[in-house]
Amino acid sequence: MASTDIRDPRKVFIPDPRPETVRRADDHFIRGMVCTSCGHASAVKVPWCPRCQAATTEKLYGPTGKVWSSTVVRIPIPNRRPPYSLAYVDLDDGPRVLAHVSAPDGRLAVGQTVRLMEATASGDIQVTAS
């Protein structure tokens, strides 16, 4: 007889934690949430604010942001071929997100303006220099 125990990890659905990228005209945005009380921005869908527990409403963030930090990854990990670049980006009026970098040399300077692109084939957020 099959188990219906929800503590069985094979039976628990875990949603993709990555933010959703949406396209509007020629720009890409992150579909997130904003708190209706304190204004806290979130890059993922949450039913209530993680700061004050008030209600949230949907908001689009982007299409640009500024690099907070970046790095080039040179070690192999599953499903990624090194080297590849990552950056933390502070979206305009929004949250900070981790994104893959699409640039000729993969390097971005702190404070540099970047633009959101279509998500990668595997669903990762992607940015390029503006």
Coordinates of N, CA and C in Angstrom, one line a residue:
M1 N 0.8 -1.2 0.0 CA 0.0 0.0 0.0 C 0.9 1.2 0.0
A2 N 0.6 2.2 -0.8 CA 1.4 3.4 -1.0 C 1.2 4.4 0.2
S3 N 2.2 5.0 0.6 CA 2.1 5.9 1.7 C 1.6 7.3 1.3
T4 N 0.8 7.9 2.1 CA 0.3 9.2 1.8 C 0.8 10.2 2.8
D5 N 1.8 9.8 3.5 CA 2.5 10.7 4.5 C 3.1 11.9 3.9
I6 N 2.7 13.1 4.2 CA 3.2 14.3 3.6 C 4.6 14.6 4.0
R7 N 5.1 13.9 5.0 CA 6.5 14.1 5.4 C 7.5 13.3 4.5
D8 N 6.9 12.5 3.6 CA 7.7 11.8 2.6 C 8.2 12.8 1.6
P9 N 9.5 13.1 1.5 CA 10.0 14.1 0.6 C 9.7 13.9 -0.9
R10 N 9.4 12.6 -1.2 CA 9.1 12.3 -2.6 C 7.7 12.8 -2.9
K11 N 6.9 13.1 -1.9 CA 5.5 13.5 -2.1 C 5.3 15.0 -1.9
V12 N 6.3 15.8 -1.5 CA 6.2 17.2 -1.2 C 6.6 18.0 -2.5
F13 N 5.7 18.9 -2.9 CA 6.0 19.7 -4.0 C 6.7 21.0 -3.5
I14 N 7.8 21.3 -4.1 CA 8.5 22.5 -3.7 C 8.6 23.4 -4.9
P15 N 7.9 24.6 -4.8 CA 7.9 25.5 -6.0 C 9.3 26.0 -6.3
D16 N 9.5 26.4 -7.6 CA 10.8 27.0 -8.0 C 11.0 28.3 -7.3
P17 N 12.1 28.4 -6.5 CA 12.3 29.6 -5.7 C 12.8 30.8 -6.6
R18 N 13.1 30.6 -7.8 CA 13.6 31.7 -8.6 C 12.5 32.7 -9.0
P19 N 12.9 34.0 -9.1 CA 11.9 35.0 -9.5 C 11.4 34.7 -10.9
E20 N 10.2 35.1 -11.2 CA 9.7 35.0 -12.6 C 10.0 36.2 -13.4
T21 N 10.5 35.9 -14.7 CA 10.8 37.0 -15.6 C 9.6 37.1 -16.6
V22 N 9.1 38.3 -16.8 CA 8.0 38.5 -17.8 C 8.4 39.6 -18.8
R23 N 7.9 39.5 -20.0 CA 8.2 40.5 -21.0 C 7.0 41.4 -21.2
R24 N 7.3 42.7 -21.4 CA 6.3 43.7 -21.7 C 7.0 44.5 -22.8
A25 N 6.4 44.5 -24.0 CA 6.9 45.2 -25.2 C 8.4 44.7 -25.4
D26 N 9.3 45.6 -25.4 CA 10.7 45.2 -25.6 C 11.5 45.0 -24.3
D27 N 10.9 45.1 -23.2 CA 11.6 45.0 -21.9 C 11.2 43.8 -21.1
H28 N 12.1 43.4 -20.2 CA 11.9 42.3 -19.3 C 11.8 42.8 -17.9
F29 N 10.9 42.2 -17.1 CA 10.7 42.6 -15.7 C 10.7 41.3 -14.8
I30 N 10.9 41.6 -13.5 CA 10.7 40.5 -12.5 C 9.3 40.7 -11.9
R31 N 8.5 39.7 -11.9 CA 7.2 39.7 -11.3 C 7.4 39.4 -9.8
G32 N 7.2 40.4 -8.9 CA 7.4 40.3 -7.5 C 6.2 40.8 -6.7
M33 N 6.4 41.1 -5.5 CA 5.4 41.6 -4.6 C 5.9 42.8 -3.9
V34 N 5.0 43.7 -3.4 CA 5.3 44.8 -2.6 C 4.3 44.9 -1.5
C35 N 4.8 45.2 -0.3 CA 4.0 45.3 0.9 C 3.1 46.5 0.8
T36 N 1.8 46.3 1.1 CA 0.8 47.4 1.1 C 0.9 48.3 2.3
S37 N 1.7 47.9 3.3 CA 1.8 48.7 4.5 C 3.2 49.4 4.6
C38 N 4.3 48.6 4.5 CA 5.6 49.2 4.7 C 6.4 49.4 3.4
G39 N 5.9 48.8 2.3 CA 6.5 49.0 1.0 C 7.7 48.1 0.7
H40 N 7.9 47.1 1.6 CA 9.0 46.2 1.4 C 8.8 45.4 0.0
A41 N 9.9 45.4 -0.8 CA 9.9 44.7 -2.1 C 10.4 43.3 -2.0
S42 N 9.7 42.4 -2.7 CA 10.1 41.0 -2.7 C 10.2 40.5 -4.2
A43 N 11.2 39.8 -4.5 CA 11.3 39.3 -5.9 C 10.5 38.0 -6.1
V44 N 10.0 37.4 -5.1 CA 9.2 36.2 -5.2 C 7.8 36.4 -4.7
K45 N 6.9 35.6 -5.1 CA 5.5 35.7 -4.6 C 5.4 35.3 -3.2
V46 N 4.9 36.2 -2.3 CA 4.7 35.8 -0.9 C 3.3 36.4 -0.5
P47 N 2.6 35.6 0.3 CA 1.2 36.1 0.6 C 1.2 37.2 1.6
W48 N 2.3 37.4 2.4 CA 2.3 38.5 3.3 C 3.8 39.0 3.4
C49 N 3.9 40.2 3.9 CA 5.2 40.8 4.0 C 6.1 40.1 5.0
P50 N 7.4 39.7 4.7 CA 8.3 39.1 5.6 C 8.7 40.1 6.7
R51 N 8.6 41.4 6.5 CA 9.0 42.3 7.5 C 7.9 42.6 8.6
C52 N 6.7 42.9 8.1 CA 5.6 43.4 9.0 C 4.4 42.5 9.0
Q53 N 4.3 41.5 8.1 CA 3.2 40.5 8.0 C 2.0 41.1 7.4
A54 N 2.0 42.3 6.8 CA 0.9 42.9 6.2 C 0.6 42.2 4.8
A55 N -0.5 42.6 4.2 CA -0.8 42.0 2.9 C 0.2 42.5 1.8
T56 N 0.3 41.8 0.7 CA 1.2 42.2 -0.4 C 0.4 42.3 -1.7
T57 N 0.9 43.0 -2.6 CA 0.3 43.1 -3.9 C 1.3 42.9 -5.0
E58 N 1.0 42.4 -6.2 CA 1.9 42.1 -7.2 C 2.5 43.4 -7.8
K59 N 3.8 43.3 -8.2 CA 4.4 44.5 -8.8 C 5.5 44.0 -9.8
L60 N 5.7 44.7 -10.9 CA 6.8 44.4 -11.8 C 8.0 45.3 -11.5
Y61 N 9.2 44.7 -11.4 CA 10.4 45.4 -11.1 C 11.4 45.3 -12.3
G62 N 12.1 46.4 -12.5 CA 13.0 46.5 -13.7 C 12.5 47.5 -14.6
P63 N 13.0 47.6 -15.8 CA 13.8 46.6 -16.5 C 15.3 46.7 -16.3
T64 N 15.7 47.7 -15.5 CA 17.1 47.9 -15.3 C 17.4 47.9 -13.8
G65 N 18.7 47.9 -13.5 CA 19.1 47.9 -12.1 C 20.6 48.2 -12.1
K66 N 21.2 48.2 -10.8 CA 22.6 48.5 -10.7 C 23.3 47.3 -10.0
V67 N 24.5 47.0 -10.5 CA 25.2 45.9 -9.9 C 25.7 46.2 -8.5
W68 N 25.3 45.3 -7.6 CA 25.7 45.4 -6.2 C 27.1 44.7 -6.0
S69 N 27.2 43.5 -6.7 CA 28.4 42.7 -6.6 C 28.4 41.8 -7.8
S70 N 29.6 41.3 -8.2 CA 29.6 40.3 -9.3 C 30.9 39.5 -9.2
T71 N 30.8 38.3 -9.8 CA 32.0 37.4 -9.7 C 32.0 36.5 -11.0
V72 N 33.1 35.9 -11.3 CA 33.2 34.9 -12.3 C 33.5 33.6 -11.7
V73 N 32.6 32.6 -11.9 CA 32.7 31.3 -11.4 C 33.6 30.4 -12.3
R74 N 34.6 29.8 -11.7 CA 35.6 29.0 -12.6 C 35.6 27.6 -12.2
I75 N 34.8 27.1 -11.3 CA 34.8 25.7 -10.9 C 33.5 25.0 -11.5
P76 N 33.7 23.8 -11.9 CA 32.5 23.1 -12.5 C 31.5 22.6 -11.4
I77 N 30.3 22.9 -11.7 CA 29.2 22.3 -10.9 C 28.2 21.7 -11.9
P78 N 27.3 20.8 -11.4 CA 26.3 20.2 -12.3 C 25.5 21.2 -13.2
N79 N 25.4 20.9 -14.4 CA 24.6 21.7 -15.4 C 25.1 23.1 -15.7
R80 N 26.4 23.4 -15.3 CA 27.0 24.7 -15.6 C 28.4 24.5 -16.1
R81 N 28.7 25.1 -17.2 CA 30.1 25.0 -17.7 C 30.9 26.3 -17.4
P82 N 32.0 26.2 -16.6 CA 32.7 27.3 -16.3 C 33.6 27.8 -17.5
P83 N 34.0 29.0 -17.5 CA 33.6 30.1 -16.6 C 32.3 30.7 -16.9
Y84 N 31.6 31.1 -15.9 CA 30.3 31.9 -16.1 C 30.3 33.0 -15.0
S85 N 29.5 34.0 -15.3 CA 29.5 35.1 -14.4 C 28.1 35.3 -13.7
L86 N 28.1 35.7 -12.5 CA 26.9 36.0 -11.7 C 27.0 37.4 -11.1
A87 N 25.9 38.0 -10.9 CA 25.9 39.4 -10.3 C 24.7 39.5 -9.4
Y88 N 24.8 40.2 -8.3 CA 23.7 40.6 -7.5 C 23.3 42.0 -8.0
V89 N 22.1 42.1 -8.4 CA 21.6 43.4 -9.0 C 20.5 44.0 -8.1
D90 N 20.6 45.3 -7.8 CA 19.5 46.0 -7.2 C 18.6 46.6 -8.2
L91 N 17.4 45.9 -8.4 CA 16.5 46.4 -9.4 C 16.0 47.8 -9.1
D92 N 15.7 48.6 -10.1 CA 15.1 49.9 -9.9 C 13.9 49.8 -9.0
D93 N 13.9 50.5 -7.9 CA 12.8 50.6 -6.9 C 12.4 49.2 -6.5
G94 N 13.3 48.3 -6.5 CA 12.9 46.9 -6.1 C 13.9 46.1 -5.3
P95 N 13.8 44.8 -5.3 CA 14.6 44.0 -4.6 C 16.0 43.7 -5.2
R96 N 16.8 43.1 -4.5 CA 18.1 42.6 -5.0 C 17.9 41.2 -5.5
V97 N 18.4 40.8 -6.7 CA 18.3 39.5 -7.2 C 19.7 39.0 -7.7
L98 N 19.8 37.7 -7.7 CA 21.0 37.0 -8.3 C 20.7 36.7 -9.7
A99 N 21.7 37.1 -10.6 CA 21.4 36.9 -12.1 C 22.7 36.4 -12.8
H100 N 22.5 35.7 -13.8 CA 23.6 35.3 -14.7 C 23.9 36.5 -15.6
V101 N 25.2 36.6 -16.0 CA 25.6 37.8 -16.7 C 25.8 37.4 -18.2
S102 N 25.2 38.1 -19.1 CA 25.5 37.9 -20.5 C 26.3 39.1 -21.0
A103 N 27.6 38.9 -21.0 CA 28.5 40.0 -21.5 C 29.7 39.4 -22.1
P104 N 30.3 40.1 -23.1 CA 31.5 39.5 -23.8 C 32.5 38.9 -22.8
D105 N 33.0 39.6 -21.8 CA 34.0 39.1 -20.9 C 33.4 38.7 -19.6
G106 N 32.1 38.9 -19.4 CA 31.4 38.4 -18.2 C 31.7 39.3 -17.0
R107 N 32.4 40.4 -17.2 CA 32.7 41.3 -16.0 C 31.8 42.5 -16.0
L108 N 31.3 42.8 -14.8 CA 30.5 44.0 -14.5 C 31.1 44.7 -13.3
A109 N 31.1 46.0 -13.4 CA 31.6 46.8 -12.3 C 30.5 47.1 -11.3
V110 N 30.8 47.2 -10.0 CA 29.9 47.6 -9.0 C 29.3 49.0 -9.4
G111 N 28.0 49.1 -9.3 CA 27.4 50.4 -9.7 C 27.0 50.5 -11.1
Q112 N 27.4 49.6 -12.0 CA 27.1 49.6 -13.4 C 25.7 49.3 -13.6
T113 N 25.1 50.0 -14.6 CA 23.7 49.8 -14.9 C 23.6 48.5 -15.8
V114 N 22.6 47.7 -15.5 CA 22.4 46.5 -16.3 C 20.9 46.4 -16.7
R115 N 20.6 45.6 -17.7 CA 19.2 45.5 -18.2 C 18.8 44.0 -18.1
L116 N 17.6 43.7 -17.6 CA 17.1 42.3 -17.5 C 16.9 41.8 -19.0
M117 N 17.2 40.5 -19.1 CA 17.0 39.8 -20.4 C 16.0 38.7 -20.2
E118 N 15.7 38.0 -21.2 CA 14.8 36.8 -21.1 C 15.6 35.8 -20.2
A119 N 14.9 35.0 -19.4 CA 15.5 34.0 -18.6 C 16.2 33.0 -19.4
T120 N 17.2 32.4 -18.8 CA 18.0 31.3 -19.5 C 17.1 30.2 -19.8
A121 N 17.5 29.2 -20.6 CA 16.7 28.0 -20.9 C 16.4 27.2 -19.7
S122 N 17.2 27.3 -18.6 CA 16.9 26.6 -17.4 C 16.2 27.5 -16.4
G123 N 15.7 28.7 -16.8 CA 14.9 29.5 -15.9 C 15.6 30.5 -15.1
D124 N 16.9 30.7 -15.2 CA 17.7 31.6 -14.4 C 17.5 33.1 -14.9
I125 N 17.5 34.0 -14.0 CA 17.5 35.4 -14.4 C 18.8 35.8 -15.1
Q126 N 18.7 36.6 -16.1 CA 19.9 37.0 -16.9 C 19.9 38.5 -17.1
V127 N 21.1 39.1 -17.0 CA 21.2 40.5 -17.3 C 22.4 40.8 -18.2
T128 N 22.3 42.0 -18.9 CA 23.4 42.4 -19.7 C 23.7 43.8 -19.4
A129 N 24.9 44.3 -19.8 CA 25.3 45.7 -19.5 C 24.4 46.6 -20.4
S130 N 23.9 47.7 -19.8 CA 23.1 48.7 -20.5 C 23.9 49.6 -21.4

